[in-house]
Coordinates of C-alpha atoms and ligand atoms in Angstrom, one line a residue:
X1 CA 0.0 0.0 0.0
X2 CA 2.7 2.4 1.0
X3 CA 4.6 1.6 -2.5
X4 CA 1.6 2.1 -4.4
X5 CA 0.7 5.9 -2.6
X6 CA 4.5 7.0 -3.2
X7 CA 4.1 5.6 -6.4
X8 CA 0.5 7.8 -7.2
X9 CA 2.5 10.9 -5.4
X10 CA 5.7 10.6 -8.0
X11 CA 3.7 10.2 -11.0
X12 CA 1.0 13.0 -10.4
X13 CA 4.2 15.2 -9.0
X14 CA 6.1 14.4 -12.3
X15 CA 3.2 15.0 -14.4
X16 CA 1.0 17.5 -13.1
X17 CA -2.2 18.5 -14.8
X18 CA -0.7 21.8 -16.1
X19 CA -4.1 23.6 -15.4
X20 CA -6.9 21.6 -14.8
X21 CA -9.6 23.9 -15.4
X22 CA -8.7 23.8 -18.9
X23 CA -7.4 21.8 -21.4
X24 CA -4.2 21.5 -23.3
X25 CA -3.6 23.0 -26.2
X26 CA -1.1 21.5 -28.4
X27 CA 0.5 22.7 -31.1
X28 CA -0.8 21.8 -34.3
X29 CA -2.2 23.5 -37.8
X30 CA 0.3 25.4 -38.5
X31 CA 0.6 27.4 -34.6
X32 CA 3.2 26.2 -32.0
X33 CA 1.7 26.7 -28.7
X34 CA 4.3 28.9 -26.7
X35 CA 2.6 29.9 -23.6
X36 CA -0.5 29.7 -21.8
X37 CA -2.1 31.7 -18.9
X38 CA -5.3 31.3 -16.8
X39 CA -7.4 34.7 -16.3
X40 CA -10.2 33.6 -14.5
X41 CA -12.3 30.2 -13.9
X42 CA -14.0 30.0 -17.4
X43 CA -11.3 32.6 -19.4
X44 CA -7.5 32.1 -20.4
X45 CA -4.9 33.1 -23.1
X46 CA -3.1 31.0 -25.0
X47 CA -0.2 32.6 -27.1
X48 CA 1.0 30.9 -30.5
X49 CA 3.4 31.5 -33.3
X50 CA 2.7 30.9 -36.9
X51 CA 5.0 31.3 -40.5
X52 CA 1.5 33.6 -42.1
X53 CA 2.0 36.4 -39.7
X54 CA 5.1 38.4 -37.7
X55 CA 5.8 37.7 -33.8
X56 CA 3.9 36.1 -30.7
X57 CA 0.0 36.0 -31.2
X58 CA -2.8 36.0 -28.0
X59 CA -6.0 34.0 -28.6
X60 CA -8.2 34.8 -25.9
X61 CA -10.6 31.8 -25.2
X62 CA -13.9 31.8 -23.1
X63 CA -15.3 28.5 -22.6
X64 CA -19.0 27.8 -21.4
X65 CA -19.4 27.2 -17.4
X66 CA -18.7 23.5 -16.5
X67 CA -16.9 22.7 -19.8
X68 CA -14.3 20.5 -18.0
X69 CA -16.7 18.5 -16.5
X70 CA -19.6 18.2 -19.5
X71 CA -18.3 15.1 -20.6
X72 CA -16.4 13.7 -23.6
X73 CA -19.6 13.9 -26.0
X74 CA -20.9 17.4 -25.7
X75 CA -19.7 19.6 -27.9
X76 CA -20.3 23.5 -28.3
X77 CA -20.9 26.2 -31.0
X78 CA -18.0 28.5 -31.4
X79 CA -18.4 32.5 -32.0
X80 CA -15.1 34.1 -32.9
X81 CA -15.0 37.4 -31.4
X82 CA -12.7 40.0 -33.5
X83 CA -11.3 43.4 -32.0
X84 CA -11.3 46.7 -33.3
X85 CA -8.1 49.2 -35.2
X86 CA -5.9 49.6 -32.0
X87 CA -7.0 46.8 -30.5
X88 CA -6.0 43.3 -29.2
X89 CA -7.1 40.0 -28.0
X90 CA -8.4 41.2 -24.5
X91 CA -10.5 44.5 -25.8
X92 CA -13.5 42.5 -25.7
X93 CA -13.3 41.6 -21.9
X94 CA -11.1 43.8 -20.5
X95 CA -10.6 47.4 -22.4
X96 CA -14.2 48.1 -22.7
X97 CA -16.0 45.0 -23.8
X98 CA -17.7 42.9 -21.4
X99 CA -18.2 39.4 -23.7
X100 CA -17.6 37.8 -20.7
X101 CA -20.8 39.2 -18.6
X102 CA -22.8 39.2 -21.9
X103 CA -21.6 35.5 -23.0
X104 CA -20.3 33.4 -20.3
X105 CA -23.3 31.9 -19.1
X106 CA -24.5 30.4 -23.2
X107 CA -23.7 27.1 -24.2
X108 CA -21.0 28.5 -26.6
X109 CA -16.9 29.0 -26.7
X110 CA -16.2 32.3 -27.8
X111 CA -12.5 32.9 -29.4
X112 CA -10.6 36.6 -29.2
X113 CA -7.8 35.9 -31.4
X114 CA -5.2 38.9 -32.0
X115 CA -5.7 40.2 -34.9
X116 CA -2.9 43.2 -34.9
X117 CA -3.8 47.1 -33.9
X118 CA -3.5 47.2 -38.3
X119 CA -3.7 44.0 -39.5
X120 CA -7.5 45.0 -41.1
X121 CA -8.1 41.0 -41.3
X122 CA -6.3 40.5 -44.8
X123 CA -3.2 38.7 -46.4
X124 CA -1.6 42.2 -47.2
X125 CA -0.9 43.1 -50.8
X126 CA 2.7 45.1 -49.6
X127 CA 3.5 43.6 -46.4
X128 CA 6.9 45.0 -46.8
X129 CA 9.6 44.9 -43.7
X130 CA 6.4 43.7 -41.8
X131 CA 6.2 40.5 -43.4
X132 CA 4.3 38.1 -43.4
X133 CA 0.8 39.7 -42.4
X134 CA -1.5 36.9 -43.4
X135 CA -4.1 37.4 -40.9
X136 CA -7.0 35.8 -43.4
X137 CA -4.7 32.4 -43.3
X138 CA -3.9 32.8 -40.1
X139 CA -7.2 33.0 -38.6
X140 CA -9.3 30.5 -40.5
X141 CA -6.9 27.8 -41.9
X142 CA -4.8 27.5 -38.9
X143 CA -6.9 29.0 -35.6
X144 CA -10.0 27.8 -37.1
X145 CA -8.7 24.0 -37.6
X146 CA -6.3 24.2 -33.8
X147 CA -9.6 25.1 -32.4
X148 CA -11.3 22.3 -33.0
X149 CA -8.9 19.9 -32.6
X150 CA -8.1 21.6 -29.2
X151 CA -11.8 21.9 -27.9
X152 CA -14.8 20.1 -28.1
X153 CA -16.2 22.0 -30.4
X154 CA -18.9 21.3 -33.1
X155 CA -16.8 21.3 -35.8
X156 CA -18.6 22.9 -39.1
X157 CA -20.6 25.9 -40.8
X158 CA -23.8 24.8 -38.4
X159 CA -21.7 25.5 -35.6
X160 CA -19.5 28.4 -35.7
X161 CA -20.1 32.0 -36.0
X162 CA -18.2 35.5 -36.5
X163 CA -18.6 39.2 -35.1
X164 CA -16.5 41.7 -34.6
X165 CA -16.5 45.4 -34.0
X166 CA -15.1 48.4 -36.8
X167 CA -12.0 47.0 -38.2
X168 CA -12.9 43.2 -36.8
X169 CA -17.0 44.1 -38.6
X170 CA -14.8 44.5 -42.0
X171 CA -12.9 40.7 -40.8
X172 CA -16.6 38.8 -40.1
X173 CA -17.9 40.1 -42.9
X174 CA -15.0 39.7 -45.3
X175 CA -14.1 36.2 -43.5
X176 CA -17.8 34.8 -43.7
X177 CA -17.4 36.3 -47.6
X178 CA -14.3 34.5 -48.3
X179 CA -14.9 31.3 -46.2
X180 CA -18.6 31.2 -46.5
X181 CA -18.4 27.2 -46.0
X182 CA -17.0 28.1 -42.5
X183 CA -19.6 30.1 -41.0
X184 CA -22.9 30.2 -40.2
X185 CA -23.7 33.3 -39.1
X186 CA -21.5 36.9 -39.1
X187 CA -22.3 39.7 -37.3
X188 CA -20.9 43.3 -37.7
X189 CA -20.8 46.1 -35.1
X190 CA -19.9 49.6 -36.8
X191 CA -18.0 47.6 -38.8
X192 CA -16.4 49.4 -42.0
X193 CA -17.5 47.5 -44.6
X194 CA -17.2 49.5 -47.1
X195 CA -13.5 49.9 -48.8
X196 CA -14.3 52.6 -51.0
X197 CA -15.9 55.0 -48.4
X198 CA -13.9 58.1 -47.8
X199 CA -14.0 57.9 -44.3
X200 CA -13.1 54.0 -43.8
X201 CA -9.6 55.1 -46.2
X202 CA -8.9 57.8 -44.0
X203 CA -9.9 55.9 -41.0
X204 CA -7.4 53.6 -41.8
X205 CA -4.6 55.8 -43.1
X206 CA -4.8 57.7 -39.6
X207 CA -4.4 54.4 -37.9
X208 CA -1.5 53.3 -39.6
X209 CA 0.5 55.8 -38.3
X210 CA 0.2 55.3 -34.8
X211 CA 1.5 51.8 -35.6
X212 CA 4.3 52.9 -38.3
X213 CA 3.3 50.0 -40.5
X214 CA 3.1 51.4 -44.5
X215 CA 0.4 53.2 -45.7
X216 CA -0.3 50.8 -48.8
X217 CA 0.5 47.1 -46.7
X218 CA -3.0 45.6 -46.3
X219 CA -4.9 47.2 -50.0
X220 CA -2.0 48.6 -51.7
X221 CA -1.9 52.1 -53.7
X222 CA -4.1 54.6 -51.3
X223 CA -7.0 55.8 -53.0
X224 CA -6.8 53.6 -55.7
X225 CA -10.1 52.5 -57.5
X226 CA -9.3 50.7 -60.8
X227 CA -11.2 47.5 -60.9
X228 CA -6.9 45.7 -59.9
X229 CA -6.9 47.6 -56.5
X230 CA -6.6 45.9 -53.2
X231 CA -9.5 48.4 -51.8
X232 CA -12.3 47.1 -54.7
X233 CA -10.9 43.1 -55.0
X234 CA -11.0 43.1 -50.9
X235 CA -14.5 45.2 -50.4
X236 CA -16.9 43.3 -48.9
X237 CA -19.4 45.3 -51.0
X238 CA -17.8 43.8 -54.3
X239 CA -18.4 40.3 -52.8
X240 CA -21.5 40.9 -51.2
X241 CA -23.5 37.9 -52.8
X242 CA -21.0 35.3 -50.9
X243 CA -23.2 36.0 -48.0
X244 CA -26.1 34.2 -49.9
X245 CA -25.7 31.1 -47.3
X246 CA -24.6 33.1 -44.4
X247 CA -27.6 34.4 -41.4
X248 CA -26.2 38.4 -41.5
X249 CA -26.3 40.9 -39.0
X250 CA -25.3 44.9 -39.4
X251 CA -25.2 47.7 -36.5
X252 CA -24.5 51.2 -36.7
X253 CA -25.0 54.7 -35.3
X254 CA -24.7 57.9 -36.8
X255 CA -22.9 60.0 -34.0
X256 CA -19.7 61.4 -34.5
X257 CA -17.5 61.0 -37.9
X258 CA -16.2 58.0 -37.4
X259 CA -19.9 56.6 -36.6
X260 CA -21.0 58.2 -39.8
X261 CA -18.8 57.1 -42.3
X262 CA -19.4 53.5 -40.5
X263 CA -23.2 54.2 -41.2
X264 CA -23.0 55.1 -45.1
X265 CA -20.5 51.9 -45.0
X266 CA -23.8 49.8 -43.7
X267 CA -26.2 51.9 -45.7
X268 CA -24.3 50.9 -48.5
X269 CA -24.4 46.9 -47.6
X270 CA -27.8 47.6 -46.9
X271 CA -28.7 48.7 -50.6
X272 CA -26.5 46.2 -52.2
X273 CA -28.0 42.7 -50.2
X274 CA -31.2 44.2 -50.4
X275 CA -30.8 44.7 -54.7
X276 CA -29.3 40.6 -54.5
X277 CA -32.2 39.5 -52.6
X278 CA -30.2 38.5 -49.6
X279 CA -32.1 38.4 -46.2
X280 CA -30.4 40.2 -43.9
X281 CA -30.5 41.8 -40.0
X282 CA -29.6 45.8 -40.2
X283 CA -30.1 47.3 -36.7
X284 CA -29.7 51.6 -37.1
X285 CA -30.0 52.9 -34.0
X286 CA -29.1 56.4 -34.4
X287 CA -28.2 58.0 -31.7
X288 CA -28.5 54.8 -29.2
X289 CA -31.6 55.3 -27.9
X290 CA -33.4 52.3 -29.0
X291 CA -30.7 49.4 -28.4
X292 CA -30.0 51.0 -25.0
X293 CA -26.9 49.9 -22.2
X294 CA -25.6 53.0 -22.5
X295 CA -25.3 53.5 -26.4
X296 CA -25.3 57.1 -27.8
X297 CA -24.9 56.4 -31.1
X298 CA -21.3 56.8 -31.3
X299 CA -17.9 55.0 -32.5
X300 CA -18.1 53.2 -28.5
X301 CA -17.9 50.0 -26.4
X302 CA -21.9 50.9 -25.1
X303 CA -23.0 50.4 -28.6
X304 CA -21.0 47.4 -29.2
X305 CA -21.8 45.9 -25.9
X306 CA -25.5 46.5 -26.7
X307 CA -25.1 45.0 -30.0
X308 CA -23.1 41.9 -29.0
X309 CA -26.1 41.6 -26.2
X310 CA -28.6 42.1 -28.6
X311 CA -27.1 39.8 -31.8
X312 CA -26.2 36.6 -29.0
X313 CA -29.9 35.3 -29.0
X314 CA -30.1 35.6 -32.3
X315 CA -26.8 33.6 -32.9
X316 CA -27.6 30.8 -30.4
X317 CA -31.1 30.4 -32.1
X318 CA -29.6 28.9 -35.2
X319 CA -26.0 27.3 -34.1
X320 CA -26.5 23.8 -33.4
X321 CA -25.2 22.1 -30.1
X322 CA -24.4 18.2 -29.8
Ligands
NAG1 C1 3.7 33.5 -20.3 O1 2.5 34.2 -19.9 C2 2.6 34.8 -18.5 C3 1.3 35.4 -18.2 O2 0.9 36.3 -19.1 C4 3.8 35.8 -18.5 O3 3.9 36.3 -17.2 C5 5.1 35.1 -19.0 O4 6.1 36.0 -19.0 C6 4.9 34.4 -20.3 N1 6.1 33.6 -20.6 C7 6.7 33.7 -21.8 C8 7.9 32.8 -22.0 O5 6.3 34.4 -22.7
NAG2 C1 -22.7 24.1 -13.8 O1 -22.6 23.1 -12.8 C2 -23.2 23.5 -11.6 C3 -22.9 22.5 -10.5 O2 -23.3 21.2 -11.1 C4 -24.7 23.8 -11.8 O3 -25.3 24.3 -10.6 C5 -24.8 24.9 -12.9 O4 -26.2 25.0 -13.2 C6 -24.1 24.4 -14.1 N1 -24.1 25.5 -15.1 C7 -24.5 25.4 -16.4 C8 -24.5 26.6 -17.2 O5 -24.8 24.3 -16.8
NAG3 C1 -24.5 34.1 -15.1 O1 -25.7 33.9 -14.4 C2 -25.6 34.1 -13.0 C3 -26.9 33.9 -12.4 O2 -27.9 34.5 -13.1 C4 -25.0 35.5 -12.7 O3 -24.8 35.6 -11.3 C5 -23.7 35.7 -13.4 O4 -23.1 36.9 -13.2 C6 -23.9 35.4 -14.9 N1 -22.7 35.7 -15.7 C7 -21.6 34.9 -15.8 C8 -20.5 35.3 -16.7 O5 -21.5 33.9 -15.1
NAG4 C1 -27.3 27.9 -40.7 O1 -28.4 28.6 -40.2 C2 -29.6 28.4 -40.9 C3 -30.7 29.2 -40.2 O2 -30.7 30.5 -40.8 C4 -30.0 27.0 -40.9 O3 -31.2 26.8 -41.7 C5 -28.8 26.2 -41.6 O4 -29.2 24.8 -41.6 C6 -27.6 26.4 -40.7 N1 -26.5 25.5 -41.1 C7 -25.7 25.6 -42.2 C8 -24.7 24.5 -42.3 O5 -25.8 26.4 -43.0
NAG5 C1 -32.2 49.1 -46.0 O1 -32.5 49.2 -47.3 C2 -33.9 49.2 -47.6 C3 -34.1 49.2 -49.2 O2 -33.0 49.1 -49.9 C4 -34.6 50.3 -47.0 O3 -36.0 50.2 -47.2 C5 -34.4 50.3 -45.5 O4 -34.9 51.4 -44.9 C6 -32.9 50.2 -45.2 N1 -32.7 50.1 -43.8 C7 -32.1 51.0 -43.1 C8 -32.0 50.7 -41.6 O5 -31.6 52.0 -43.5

């Protein structure tokens, strides 16, 4: 007996369970796992490395209450949860966002990957000294795959979704455009979705230089329109009828300029799946009044809070569970 308990003691001391609430991820896909980190009892970070885009990467990963002890069989929806221009992995539940409050009691797994202050969700035309910035590769050949091998997830369109807020509305869209067999439902929160808006271009060039990456790395030539440029081949509006299998949801305000140009982007969405026959979700609420939480109508973390709360029944209504 007394062989056998120093025997249980060596083995669990040798090979601990590295952090039991949650399980391991492995490398895999294309990522090398390089270090993890517990935030809280149902949030952690897991940082990985990847050949499609420059330096360390944070995914931030919420899993549904009791996940560790559901059992081997269930498996949940996923939502991937993109940030904003500036922003990083833990915007949404930490700099203003609370995805945690709004989603951590849902049956779901909802994944903040990094997605660079300026990497606007694309594999850039002039990546330049930055290279590579592959973000589209990296996010949904490589995190999408190392997700589901990693969780117990349910692993196809029927289950997974996409949101994100301004520069991470452009990615769902864009993403559920490009990789409409991986999604089943995108959501957009004053996203700019619209390329060739004046206001998204300088939006974006203004950015940039805060984060001294080139003007011309994610579309190419500024300003350029002929039918070759980065800013018409990448508009969502150009691909708009990719979205013909994809449940759609658009929010926007019109306070402030950034708000405004974000509104003519989603007007302009608006207007085109409406000309294709697509059903879609467009929520204008102005100056905030009618989704509430605190919204005023401008370029803010109420509105996309409110959105986020507003859009997660919706999502959760068609994703399937097993
Ligand atoms: C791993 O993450 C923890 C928590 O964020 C951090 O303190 C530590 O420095 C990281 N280690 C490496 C090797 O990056
Ligand atoms: C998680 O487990 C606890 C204890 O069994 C239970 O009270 C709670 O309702 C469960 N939560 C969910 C969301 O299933
Ligand atoms: C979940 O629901 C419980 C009970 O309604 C609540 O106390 C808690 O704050 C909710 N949110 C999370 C993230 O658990
Ligand atoms: C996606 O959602 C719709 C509901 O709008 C549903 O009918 C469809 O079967 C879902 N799954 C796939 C794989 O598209
Ligand atoms: C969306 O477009 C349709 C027609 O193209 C229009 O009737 C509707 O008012 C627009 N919705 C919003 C919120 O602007």
């Amino acid at each position: 007996m007394m062989k056998y308990c120093q025997f249980i003691f060596v083995v669990y001391c040798l090979l601990p369970p590295v952090h039991s609430d949650f399980p391991d991820f492995v490398s895999g896909f294309g990522l090398t796992v390089t270090n993890f980190s517990k935030v809280n009892e149902q949030l952690c970070d897991v940082t990985v490395q990847s050949q499609e885009v420059k330096g360390d990467q944070q995914i931030r990963i919420l899993l549904p209450q009791n996940y560790t002890t559901s059992g081997k069989t269930r498996r949940y929806p996923v939502l991937y949860l993109l940030h904003g221009g500036m922003g990083g992995a833990e915007d949404w539940t930490q700099k203003g966002g609370i995805a945690q409050q709004i989603l951590g009691n849902l049956s779901l797994i909802t994944i903040m990957p990094n997605g660079d202050p300026f990497g606007w969700y694309t594999n850039w035309i002039n990546p330049g000294k930055a290279a590579p910035q592959n973000w589209r590769t990296f996010h949904n050949e490589q995190v999408v795959p190392w997700i589901d091998a990693n969780l117990r997830t349910v692993a196809r369109k029927g289950g997974r979704a996409i949101a994100g807020l301004s520069m991470g509305g452009f990615g769902a869209v864009r993403y559920a455009e490009v990789y409409h067999q991986l999604y089943n439902y995108t959501a957009s929160f004053s996203g700019a979705i619209d390329l060739l808006n004046w206001g998204v271009q300088t939006v974006i060039f203004g950015s940039e230089a805060a984060d001294k990456k080139a003007v011309d790395g994610p579309f190419g030539v500024p300003f350029l329109t002929t039918p070759s440029s980065g800013w018409v081949i990448e508009n969502p509006i150009t691909h708009a009828k990719l979205l013909r299998d994809v449940n759609i949801a658009l929010y926007s305000g019109n306070q402030g300029i950034v708000e405004l140009a974000m509104h003519d982007c989603n007007n302009h969405m608006n207007r085109t799946l409406n000309s294709l026959n697509i059903p879609h979700y467009y929520d204008f609420y102005g100056n905030g009044k009618s989704i509430g939480h605190g919204c005023h109508g401008k370029h803010e973390w109420p509105c996309w809070n409110a959105a986020l709360m507003d859009v997660a029944p919706k999502i959760m209504a068609v994703l399937e569970q097993e």
